[in-house]
XYZ file of C-alpha atoms in Angstrom:
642
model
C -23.284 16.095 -29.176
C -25.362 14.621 -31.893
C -27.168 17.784 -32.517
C -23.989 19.632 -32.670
C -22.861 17.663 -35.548
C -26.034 17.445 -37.717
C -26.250 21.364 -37.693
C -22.868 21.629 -38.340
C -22.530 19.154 -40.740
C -23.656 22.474 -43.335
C -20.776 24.166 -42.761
C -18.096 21.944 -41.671
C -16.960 21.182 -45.626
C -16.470 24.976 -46.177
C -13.958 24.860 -43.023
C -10.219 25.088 -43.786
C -8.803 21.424 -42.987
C -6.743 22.952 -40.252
C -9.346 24.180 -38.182
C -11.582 21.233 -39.223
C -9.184 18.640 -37.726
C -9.361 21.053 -34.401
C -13.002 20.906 -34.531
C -13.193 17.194 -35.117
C -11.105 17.199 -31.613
C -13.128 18.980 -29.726
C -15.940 17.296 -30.490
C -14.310 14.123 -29.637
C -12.949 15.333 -26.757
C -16.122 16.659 -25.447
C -17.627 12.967 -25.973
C -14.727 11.393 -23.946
C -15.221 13.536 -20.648
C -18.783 13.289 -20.935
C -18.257 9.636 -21.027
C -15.862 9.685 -17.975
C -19.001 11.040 -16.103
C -21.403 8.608 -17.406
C -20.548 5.488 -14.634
C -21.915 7.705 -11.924
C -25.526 7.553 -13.801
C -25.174 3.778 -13.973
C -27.781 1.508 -11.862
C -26.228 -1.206 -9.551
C -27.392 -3.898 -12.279
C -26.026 -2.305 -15.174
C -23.075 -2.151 -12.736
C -23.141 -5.860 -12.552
C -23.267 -6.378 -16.520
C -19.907 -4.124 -16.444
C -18.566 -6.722 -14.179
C -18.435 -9.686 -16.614
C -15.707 -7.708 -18.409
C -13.604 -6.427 -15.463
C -14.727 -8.482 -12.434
C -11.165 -8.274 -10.957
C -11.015 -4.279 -10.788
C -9.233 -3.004 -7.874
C -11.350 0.192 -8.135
C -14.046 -1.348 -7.359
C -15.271 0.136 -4.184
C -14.550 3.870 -6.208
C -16.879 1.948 -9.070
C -20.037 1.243 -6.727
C -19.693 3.563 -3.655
C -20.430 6.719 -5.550
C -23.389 5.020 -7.101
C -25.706 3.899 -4.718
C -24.249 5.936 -2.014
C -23.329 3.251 0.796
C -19.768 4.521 1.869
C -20.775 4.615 5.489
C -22.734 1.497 5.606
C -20.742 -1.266 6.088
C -22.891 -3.772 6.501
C -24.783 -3.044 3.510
C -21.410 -2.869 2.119
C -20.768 -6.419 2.819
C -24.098 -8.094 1.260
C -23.507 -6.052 -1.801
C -20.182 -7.693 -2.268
C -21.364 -10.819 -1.011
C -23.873 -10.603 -3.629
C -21.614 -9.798 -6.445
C -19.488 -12.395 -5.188
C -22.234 -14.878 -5.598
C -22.571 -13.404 -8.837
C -19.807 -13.444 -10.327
C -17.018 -16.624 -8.292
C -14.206 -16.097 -9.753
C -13.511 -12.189 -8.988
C -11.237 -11.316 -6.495
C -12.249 -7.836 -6.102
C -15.922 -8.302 -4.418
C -14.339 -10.948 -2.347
C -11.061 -9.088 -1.100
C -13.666 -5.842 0.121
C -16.100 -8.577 1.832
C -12.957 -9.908 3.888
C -12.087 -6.264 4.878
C -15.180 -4.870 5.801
C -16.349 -8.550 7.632
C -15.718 -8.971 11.552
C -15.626 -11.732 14.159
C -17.218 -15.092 13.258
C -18.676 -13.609 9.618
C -14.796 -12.960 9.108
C -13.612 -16.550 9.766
C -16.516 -18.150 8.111
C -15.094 -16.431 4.650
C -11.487 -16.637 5.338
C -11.843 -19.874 6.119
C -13.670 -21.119 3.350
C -10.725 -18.810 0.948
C -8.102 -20.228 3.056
C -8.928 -23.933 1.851
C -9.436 -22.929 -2.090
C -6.425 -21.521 -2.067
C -3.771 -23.844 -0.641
C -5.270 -26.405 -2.310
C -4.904 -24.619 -5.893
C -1.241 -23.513 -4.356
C -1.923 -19.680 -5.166
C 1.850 -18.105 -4.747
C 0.803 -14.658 -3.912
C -1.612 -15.844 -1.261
C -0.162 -14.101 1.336
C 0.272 -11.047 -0.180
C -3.371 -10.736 -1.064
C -4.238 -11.296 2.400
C -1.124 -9.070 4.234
C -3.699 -5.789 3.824
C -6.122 -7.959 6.307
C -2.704 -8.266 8.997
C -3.237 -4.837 10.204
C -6.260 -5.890 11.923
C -4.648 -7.386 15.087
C -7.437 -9.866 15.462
C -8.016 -10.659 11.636
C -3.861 -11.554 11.952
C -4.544 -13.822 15.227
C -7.851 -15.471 13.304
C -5.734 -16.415 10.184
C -3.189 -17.635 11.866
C -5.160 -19.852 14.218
C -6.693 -20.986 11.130
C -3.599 -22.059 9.346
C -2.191 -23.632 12.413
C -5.043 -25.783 12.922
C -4.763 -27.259 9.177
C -1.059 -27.764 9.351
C -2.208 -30.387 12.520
C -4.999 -31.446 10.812
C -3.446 -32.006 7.505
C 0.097 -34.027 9.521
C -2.889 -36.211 11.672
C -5.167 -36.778 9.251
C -4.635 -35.818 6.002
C -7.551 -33.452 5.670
C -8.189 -29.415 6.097
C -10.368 -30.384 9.186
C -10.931 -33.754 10.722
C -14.272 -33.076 9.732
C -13.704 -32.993 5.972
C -14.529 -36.255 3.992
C -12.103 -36.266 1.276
C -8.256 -36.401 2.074
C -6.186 -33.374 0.449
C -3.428 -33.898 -1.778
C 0.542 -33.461 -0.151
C 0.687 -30.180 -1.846
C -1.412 -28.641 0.255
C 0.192 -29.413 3.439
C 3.360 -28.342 1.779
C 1.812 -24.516 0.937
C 0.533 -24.980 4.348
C 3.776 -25.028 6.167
C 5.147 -21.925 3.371
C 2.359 -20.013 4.498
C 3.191 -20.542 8.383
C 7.145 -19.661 7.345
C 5.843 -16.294 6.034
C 3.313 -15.658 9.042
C 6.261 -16.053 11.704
C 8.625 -13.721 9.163
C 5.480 -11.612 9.022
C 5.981 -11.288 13.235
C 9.929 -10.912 12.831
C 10.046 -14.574 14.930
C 12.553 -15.752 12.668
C 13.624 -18.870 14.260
C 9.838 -20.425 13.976
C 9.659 -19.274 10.171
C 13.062 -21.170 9.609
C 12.025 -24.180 11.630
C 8.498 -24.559 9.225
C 10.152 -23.549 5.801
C 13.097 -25.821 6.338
C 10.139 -28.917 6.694
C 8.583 -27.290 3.743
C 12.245 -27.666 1.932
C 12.176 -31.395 3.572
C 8.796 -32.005 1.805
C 10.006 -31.419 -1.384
C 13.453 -30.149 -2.164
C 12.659 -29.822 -5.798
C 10.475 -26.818 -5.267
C 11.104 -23.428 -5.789
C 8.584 -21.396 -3.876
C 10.487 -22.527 -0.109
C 13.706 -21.216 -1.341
C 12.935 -17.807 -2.385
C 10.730 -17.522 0.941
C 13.808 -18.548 2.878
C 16.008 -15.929 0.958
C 13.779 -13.525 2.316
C 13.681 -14.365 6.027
C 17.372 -14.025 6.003
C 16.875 -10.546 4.141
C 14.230 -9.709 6.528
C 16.508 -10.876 9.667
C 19.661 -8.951 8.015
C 21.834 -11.401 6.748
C 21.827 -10.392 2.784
C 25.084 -13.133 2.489
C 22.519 -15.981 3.480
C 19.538 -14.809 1.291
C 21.913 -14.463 -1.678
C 23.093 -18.024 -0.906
C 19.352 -19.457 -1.342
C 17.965 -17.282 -3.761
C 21.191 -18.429 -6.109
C 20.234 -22.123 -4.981
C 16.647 -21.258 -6.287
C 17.897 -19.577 -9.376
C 20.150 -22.979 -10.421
C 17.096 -24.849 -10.231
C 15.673 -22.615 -13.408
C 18.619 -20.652 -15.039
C 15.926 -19.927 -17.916
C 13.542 -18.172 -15.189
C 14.096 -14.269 -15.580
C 12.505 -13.271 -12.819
C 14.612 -15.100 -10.221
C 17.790 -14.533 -12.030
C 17.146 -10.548 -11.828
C 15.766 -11.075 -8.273
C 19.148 -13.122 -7.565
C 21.404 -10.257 -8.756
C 19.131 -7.453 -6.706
C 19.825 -9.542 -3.487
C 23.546 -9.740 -4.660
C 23.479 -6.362 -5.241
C 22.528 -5.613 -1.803
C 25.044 -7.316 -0.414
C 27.451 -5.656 -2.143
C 28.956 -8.752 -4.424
C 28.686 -6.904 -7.536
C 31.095 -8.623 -9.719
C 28.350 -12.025 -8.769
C 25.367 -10.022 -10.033
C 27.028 -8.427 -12.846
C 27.518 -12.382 -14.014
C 24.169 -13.373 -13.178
C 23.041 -10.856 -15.686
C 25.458 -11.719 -18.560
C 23.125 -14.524 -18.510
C 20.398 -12.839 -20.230
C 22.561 -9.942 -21.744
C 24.398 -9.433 -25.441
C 27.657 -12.037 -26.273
C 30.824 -10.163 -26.316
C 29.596 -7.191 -24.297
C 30.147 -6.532 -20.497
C 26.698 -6.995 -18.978
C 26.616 -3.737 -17.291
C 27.328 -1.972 -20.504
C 24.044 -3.984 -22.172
C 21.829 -2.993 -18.851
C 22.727 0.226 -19.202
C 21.802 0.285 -23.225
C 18.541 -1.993 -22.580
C 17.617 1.224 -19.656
C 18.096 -1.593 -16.789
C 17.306 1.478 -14.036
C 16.536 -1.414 -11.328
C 19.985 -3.086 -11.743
C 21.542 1.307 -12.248
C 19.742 2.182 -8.717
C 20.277 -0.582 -6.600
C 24.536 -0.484 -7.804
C 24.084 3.147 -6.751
C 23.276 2.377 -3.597
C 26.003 -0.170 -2.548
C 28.065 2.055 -3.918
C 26.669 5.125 -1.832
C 27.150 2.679 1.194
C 30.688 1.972 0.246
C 31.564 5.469 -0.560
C 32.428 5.524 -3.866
C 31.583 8.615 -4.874
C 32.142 8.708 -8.568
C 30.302 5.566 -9.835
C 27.551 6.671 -7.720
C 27.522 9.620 -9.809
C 27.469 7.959 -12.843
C 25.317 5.480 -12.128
C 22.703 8.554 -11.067
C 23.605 10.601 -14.132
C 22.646 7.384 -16.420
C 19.444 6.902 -14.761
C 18.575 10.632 -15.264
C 19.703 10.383 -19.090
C 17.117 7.586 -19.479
C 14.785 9.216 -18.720
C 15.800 12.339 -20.816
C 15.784 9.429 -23.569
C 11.852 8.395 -23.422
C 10.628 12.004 -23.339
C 13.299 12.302 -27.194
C 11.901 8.878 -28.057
C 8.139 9.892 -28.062
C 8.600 12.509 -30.429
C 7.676 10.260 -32.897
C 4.474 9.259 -30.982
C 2.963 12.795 -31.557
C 2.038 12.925 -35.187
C 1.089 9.305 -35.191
C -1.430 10.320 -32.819
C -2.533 13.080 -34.853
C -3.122 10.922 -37.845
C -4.617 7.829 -36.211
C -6.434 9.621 -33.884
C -5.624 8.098 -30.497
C -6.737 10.418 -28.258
C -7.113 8.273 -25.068
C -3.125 7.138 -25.627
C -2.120 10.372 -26.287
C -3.590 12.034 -23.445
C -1.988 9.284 -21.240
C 1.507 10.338 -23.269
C 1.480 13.678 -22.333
C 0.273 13.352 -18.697
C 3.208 11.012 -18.682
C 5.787 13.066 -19.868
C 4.458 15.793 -17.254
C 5.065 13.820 -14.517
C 8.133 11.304 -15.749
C 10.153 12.302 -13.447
C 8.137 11.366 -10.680
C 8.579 7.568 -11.103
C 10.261 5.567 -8.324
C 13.095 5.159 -10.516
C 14.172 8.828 -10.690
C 13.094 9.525 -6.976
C 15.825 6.772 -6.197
C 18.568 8.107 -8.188
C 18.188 11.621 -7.211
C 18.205 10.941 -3.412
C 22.061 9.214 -3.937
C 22.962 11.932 -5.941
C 21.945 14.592 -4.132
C 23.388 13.008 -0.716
C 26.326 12.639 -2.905
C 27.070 16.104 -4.348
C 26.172 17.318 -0.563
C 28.854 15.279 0.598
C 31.056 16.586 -2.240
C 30.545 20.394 -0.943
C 31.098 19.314 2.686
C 34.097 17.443 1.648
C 35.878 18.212 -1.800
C 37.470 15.456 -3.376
C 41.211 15.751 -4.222
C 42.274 11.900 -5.049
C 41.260 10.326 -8.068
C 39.882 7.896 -5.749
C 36.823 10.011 -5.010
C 38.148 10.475 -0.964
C 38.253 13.555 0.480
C 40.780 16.537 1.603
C 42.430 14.749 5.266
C 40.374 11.440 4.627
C 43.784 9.423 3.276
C 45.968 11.241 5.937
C 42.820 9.835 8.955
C 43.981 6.287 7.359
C 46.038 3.410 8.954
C 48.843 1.854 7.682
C 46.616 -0.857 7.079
C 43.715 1.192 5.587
C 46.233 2.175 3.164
C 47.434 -0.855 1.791
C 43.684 -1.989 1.978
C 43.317 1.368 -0.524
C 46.064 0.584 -2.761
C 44.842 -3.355 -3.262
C 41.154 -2.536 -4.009
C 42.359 0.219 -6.912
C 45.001 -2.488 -8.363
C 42.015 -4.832 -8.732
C 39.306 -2.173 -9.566
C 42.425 -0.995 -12.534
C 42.534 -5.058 -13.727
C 38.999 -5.634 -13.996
C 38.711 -2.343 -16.005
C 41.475 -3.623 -17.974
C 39.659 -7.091 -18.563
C 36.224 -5.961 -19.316
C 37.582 -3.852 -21.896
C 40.073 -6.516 -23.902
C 36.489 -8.745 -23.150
C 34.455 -5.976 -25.384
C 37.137 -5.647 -28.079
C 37.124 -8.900 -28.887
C 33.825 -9.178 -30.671
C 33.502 -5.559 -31.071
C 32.187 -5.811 -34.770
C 29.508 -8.106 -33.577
C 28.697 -6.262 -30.346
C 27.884 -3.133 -32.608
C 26.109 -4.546 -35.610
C 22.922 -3.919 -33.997
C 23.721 -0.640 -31.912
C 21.850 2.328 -33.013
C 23.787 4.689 -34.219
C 22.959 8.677 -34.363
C 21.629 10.400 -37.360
C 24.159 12.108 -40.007
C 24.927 15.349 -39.288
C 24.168 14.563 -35.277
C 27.081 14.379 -32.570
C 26.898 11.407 -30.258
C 26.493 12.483 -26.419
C 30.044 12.218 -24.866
C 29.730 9.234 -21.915
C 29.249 9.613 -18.476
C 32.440 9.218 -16.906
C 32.699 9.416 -13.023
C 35.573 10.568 -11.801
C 34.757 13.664 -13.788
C 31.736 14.287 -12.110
C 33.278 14.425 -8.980
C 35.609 17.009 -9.894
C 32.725 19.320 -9.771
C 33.514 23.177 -8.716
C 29.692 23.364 -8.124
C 28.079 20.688 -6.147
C 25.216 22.324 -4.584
C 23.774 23.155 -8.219
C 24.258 20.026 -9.835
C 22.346 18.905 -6.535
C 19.418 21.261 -7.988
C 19.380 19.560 -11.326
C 18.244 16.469 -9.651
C 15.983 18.316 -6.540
C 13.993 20.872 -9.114
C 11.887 17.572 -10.657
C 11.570 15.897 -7.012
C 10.148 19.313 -5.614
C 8.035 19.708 -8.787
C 6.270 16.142 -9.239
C 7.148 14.379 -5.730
C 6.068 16.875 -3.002
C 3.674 14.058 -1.419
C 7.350 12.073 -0.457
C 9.025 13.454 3.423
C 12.643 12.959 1.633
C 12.157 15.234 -1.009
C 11.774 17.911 2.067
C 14.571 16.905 3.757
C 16.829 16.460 0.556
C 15.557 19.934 -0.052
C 16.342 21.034 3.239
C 19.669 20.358 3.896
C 20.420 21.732 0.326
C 19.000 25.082 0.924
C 20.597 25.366 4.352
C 24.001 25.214 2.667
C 23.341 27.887 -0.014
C 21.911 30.030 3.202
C 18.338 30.541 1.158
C 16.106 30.671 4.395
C 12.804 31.278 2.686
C 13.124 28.074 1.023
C 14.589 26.772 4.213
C 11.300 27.672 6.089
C 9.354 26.197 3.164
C 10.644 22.970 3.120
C 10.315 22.300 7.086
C 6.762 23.341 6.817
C 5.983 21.556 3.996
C 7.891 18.481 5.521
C 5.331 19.015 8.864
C 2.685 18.606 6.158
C 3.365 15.519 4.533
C 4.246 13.550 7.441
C 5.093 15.407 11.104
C 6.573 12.094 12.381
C 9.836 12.001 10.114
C 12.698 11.767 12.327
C 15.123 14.222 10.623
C 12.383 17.357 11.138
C 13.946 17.811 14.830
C 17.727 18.701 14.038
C 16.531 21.298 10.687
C 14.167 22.515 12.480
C 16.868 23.281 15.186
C 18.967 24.762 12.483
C 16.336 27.051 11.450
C 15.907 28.157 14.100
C 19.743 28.704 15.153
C 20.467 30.055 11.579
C 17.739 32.627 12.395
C 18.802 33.487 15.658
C 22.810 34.057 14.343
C 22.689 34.979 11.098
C 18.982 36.256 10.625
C 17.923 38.523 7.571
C 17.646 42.420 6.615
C 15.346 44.494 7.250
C 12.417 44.981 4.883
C 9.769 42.505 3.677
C 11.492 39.206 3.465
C 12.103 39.899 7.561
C 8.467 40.370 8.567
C 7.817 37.081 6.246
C 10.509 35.218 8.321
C 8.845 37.007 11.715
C 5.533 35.628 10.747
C 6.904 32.214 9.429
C 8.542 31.127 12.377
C 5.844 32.607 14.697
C 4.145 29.913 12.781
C 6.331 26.819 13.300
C 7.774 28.016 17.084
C 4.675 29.901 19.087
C 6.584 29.871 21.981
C 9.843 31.344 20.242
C 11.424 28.580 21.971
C 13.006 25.786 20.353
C 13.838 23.964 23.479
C 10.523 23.669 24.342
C 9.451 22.629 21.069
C 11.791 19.531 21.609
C 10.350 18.925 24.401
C 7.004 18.573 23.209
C 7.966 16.462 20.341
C 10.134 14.056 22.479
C 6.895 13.423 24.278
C 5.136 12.824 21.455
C 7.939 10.555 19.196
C 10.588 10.012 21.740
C 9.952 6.089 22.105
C 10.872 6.003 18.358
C 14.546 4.874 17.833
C 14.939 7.016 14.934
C 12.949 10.123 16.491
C 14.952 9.485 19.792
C 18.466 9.731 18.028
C 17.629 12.997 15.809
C 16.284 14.472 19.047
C 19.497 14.085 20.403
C 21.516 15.249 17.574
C 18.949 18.555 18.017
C 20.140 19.239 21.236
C 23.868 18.686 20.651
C 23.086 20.769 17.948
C 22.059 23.328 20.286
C 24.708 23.234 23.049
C 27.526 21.136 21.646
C 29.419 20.818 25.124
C 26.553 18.409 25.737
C 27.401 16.138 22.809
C 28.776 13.474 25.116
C 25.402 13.429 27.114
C 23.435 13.285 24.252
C 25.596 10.352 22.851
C 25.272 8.004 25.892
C 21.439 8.664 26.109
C 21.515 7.206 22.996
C 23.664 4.067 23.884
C 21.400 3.543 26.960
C 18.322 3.587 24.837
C 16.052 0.723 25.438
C 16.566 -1.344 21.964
C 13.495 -4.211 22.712
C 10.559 -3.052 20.191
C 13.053 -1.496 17.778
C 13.127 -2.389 14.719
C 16.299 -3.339 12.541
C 15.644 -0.689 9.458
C 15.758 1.431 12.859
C 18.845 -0.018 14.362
C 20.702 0.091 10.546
C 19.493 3.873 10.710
C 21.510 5.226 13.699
C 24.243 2.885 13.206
C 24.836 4.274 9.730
C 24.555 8.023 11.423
C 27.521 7.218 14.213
C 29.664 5.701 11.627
C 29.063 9.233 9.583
C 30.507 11.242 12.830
C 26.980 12.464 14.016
C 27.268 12.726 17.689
C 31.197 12.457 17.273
C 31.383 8.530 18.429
C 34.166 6.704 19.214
C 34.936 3.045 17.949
C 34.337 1.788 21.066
C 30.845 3.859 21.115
C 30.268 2.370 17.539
C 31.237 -1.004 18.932
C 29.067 -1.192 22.195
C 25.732 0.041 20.142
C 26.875 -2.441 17.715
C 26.814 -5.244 20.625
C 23.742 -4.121 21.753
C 21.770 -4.251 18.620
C 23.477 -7.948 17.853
C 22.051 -9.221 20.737
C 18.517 -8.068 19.448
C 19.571 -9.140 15.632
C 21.936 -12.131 16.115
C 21.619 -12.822 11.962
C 22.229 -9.158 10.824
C 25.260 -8.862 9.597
C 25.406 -4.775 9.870
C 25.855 -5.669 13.777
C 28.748 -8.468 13.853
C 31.977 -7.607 15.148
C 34.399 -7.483 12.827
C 36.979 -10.301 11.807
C 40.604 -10.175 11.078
C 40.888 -10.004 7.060
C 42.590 -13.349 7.265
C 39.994 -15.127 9.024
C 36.829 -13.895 7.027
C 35.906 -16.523 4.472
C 33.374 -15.437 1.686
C 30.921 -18.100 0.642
């Protein structure tokens, strides 16, 4: 590099500045990657001086592994980090790879000794930097015996260990008795983790750490109305305290009182403006995803839309608002930042945020072909004649009060209009302003299936590595009868993860969309012949059922979509295939897994009746007594909200 630039130094003034400034990047750029290369060259001590300035690197097995070469060693593994440990206290990172790669008594001697430091300092995120180590059945059973035997030490005696000279201070017994709480929610034994983080509560009322772990038993246990209760008791203690208030309104959110969270925000949002208008101007996509999904689960089809369509604009927004970013970079020469903007902007519509808001709206606008909406209401053609008298009425109530609090909000935002839009950007002269999103005029849709491949195209693009985007893709292809991408997206969903339950029923419909309605003759039929030759060997779905019910079939989810296959297959069977499922064995099952078939029978799959819906209801109750999803239903009149 530095020989390259004396020689050219000659003839670099006679250059035309355009071509100068290209050569000045190149040059630079070639000094960057040769740079990137340069840590592999690096001895383990100059590796040791690089540690003073990042000690706590996550990377920091990728850092030293390639180096001196020691990736199947683990014991030299350990006394290197033990050594950099020594070296260097206060880093987590050479600590956190000693616990993981240490065994047996070596393994309690250093969790034990971390154990102590850490309660006593009252570290919050304690157990999350240990919950990698709880896969490790007996590093689990070690850490717990561990923090059971200060919790009697500390009540007895006052001390870690009755061995220990000097007598701890009462905060450590209280993180003590948090960290049990979250070991028995850790197990799903909910009753133990109430018993300890109710002491904890006992201890000292005034902190907050014991309510927001209590919020989330009762969110891990189901009952979202009882974790909103205690997360709003911890967010009173601090209304200035950001973080809980937006981690109050998610948990409201989730348990569908949205008007609650909406005034949770207005805490922190603009004066004179409804809070869901600022969210949605401050690109809140946390608050837009999670109101998407209540209102998925509640059917409302065209504020799902919107809120999906608002997310996507957002992002549409930082790829226009970077514009500015590129000749700055030119002219300051940034090249590390602007290398990281464009990878970004290739790949912005992989974030979390986006994958989110296109599964609802895809679901959505599938639901939308399957059944066109004809109210206003977002229902669909036969859903308002299916309704009771009393379903009716319900109907007519909720859109009087949706109408009044649309009504409100708006005389709420004229009021202090002038102020509410001093500071809103307005566009550029000569520009239009983007009409809004409005709802109930994206459910009016004559195309639903390719609005669903505005939102698929990025997921299939950036997020191929995610089992949804497969099955999203699926079951969007199988509608517009595309059966090479239909093929695609069951093998690529085999690829990224052969163990996701809804592979058994498309697969099935492959392979009866093959058998009916099949292709022409030419090419694209000797691809499909080799294709499925591929993914059935035997030519024989039946028996490829079969095989995967031996392999997944103890799986809740697995077992239900297995059953949905076969119905699929001989629908006079349907009834069969329901009660298998009702006569599952529900001990081991999970309640994500319990939420997941539940949610299927209430969407027709298996054609249940209430009475089916009701008895796999009381079964998975007596499993979950907290979770809501599973309680039998009240009279209107009797239910009282908290």
């Amino acid at each position: 590099f530095g020989l390259t630039a004396i020689v050219s130094w000659t003839w670099l003034k006679l250059l035309p500045k355009p071509l100068l400034v290209c050569y000045m990047f190149e040059i630079i750029f070639t000094a960057i990657v040769s740079w990137s290369s340069f840590p592999r060259l690096m001895t383990v001590d100059f590796l040791g001086f690089d540690l003073d300035v990042n000690s706590g690197m996550a990377q920091l097995k990728n850092n030293f592994n390639p180096i001196i070469d020691i990736s199947d060693n683990d014991e030299d593994s350990l006394q290197l980090c033990q050594k950099l440990h020594k070296q260097h206290p206060r880093a987590e990172a050479p600590f956190n790879y000693a616990l993981k790669l240490s065994t047996g008594s070596t393994f309690r001697t250093l969790v034990d000794g971390y154990l102590q430091r850490q309660l006593r300092k009252g570290v919050p995120p304690l157990f999350n930097i240990l919950k990698h180590l709880f896969q490790d059945k007996n590093k689990f059973e070690t850490i717990k015996e561990l923090i059971h035997g200060y919790y009697t030490s500390l009540e007895e005696h006052k001390k870690f260990t009755p061995e220990s000279e000097d007598e701890e201070f009462p905060t450590s017994y209280l993180h003590v008795m948090i960290f049990l709480a979250q070991l028995y929610d850790y197990e799903r034994d909910t009753t133990k983790a109430l018993y300890y983080i109710d002491r904890a509560m006992q201890h000292t009322p005034t902190y907050i750490d014991p309510y927001m772990v209590k919020s989330k038993i009762y969110k891990h246990a189901g009952d979202m109305t009882e974790a909103v209760h205690w997360v709003d008791e911890a967010r009173t203690m601090d209304l200035a305290d950001r973080y809980l208030n937006c981690k109050a309104a998610k948990y409201m959110l989730r348990a569908g009182m949205i008007d609650k969270a909406e005034e949770a925000c207005a805490l922190f949002t603009r004066e004179g403006q409804p809070a869901v208008d600022n969210l949605n101007e401050m690109q809140c996509m946390w608050f837009l995803t999670e109101s998407a999904r209540i209102y998925f689960k509640n059917q409302d089809w065209a504020n799902v839309l919107q809120k999906c369509h608002e997310v996507e604009k957002h992002f549409v927004d930082i790829v226009e608002d970077q514009f500015d970013f590129h000749p700055y970079s030119m002219r300051k020469m940034t090249l590390r930042a602007y290398i990281g903007l464009l990878r970004l902007e290739d790949s912005i519509r992989g974030h979390q945020f986006f994958n989110k808001a296109a599964d609802y709206a895809i679901r959505t606008y599938l639901h939308l072909y399957d059944k066109p909406m004809s109210d206003s209401n977002g229902l669909g053609n036969g859903e308002i004649d299916d309704m009771t008298e009393k379903e009716k009425k319900k109907l007519e109530s909720k859109k009087k009060r949706a109408a009044k609090k649309k009504q409100q909000q708006k005389n709420e935002a004229n009021v202090n209009s002038n102020a509410a839009n001093k500071d809103k950007k307005q566009p550029p002269d000569g520009e239009v302003a983007p009409p809004p999103i409005v709802g109930n005029e994206l459910v009016k849709t004559e195309a639903p299936l390719d609005d669903a491949m505005k939102f698929l195209d990025p997921l299939r693009a950036l997020s191929p590595q995610c089992p949804n985007t497969h099955k999203l893709a699926f079951q969007v292809f199988h509608r517009q009868g595309k059966l090479l991408l239909m093929i695609q997206s069951v093998k690529r969903a085999l690829k990224t993860n052969a163990r996701t339950p809804e592979i058994a029923l498309h697969m099935t419909q492959l392979a009866q969309y093959v058998k009916t309605k099949g292709t022409s003759s030419g090419i694209i039929a000797e691809i499909v012949k080799t294709e499925m030759g591929e993914l059935l060997p035997q030519n024989d779905i039946r028996e490829w059922l079969n095989v995967r019910e031996s392999l997944t079939g103890t799986n809740l989810k697995n077992f239900f979509m297995l059953r949905c296959a076969h119905a699929h297959l001989t629908p006079e069977s349907t009834a069969q295939q329901l009660q298998s499922v009702l006569d599952f064995p529900l001990k081991g099952s999970t309640l994500e897994s319990c939420e997941y078939v539940l949610d299927h029978l209430n969407s027709e799959m298996l054609n249940p009746t209430p009475e089916d819906i009701a008895t796999f209801s009381s079964s998975c109750h007596a499993l979950f007594p907290l979770a809501t999803a599973f309680r039998p239903s009240k009279p209107e009149e009797e239910s009282v909200q908290r």
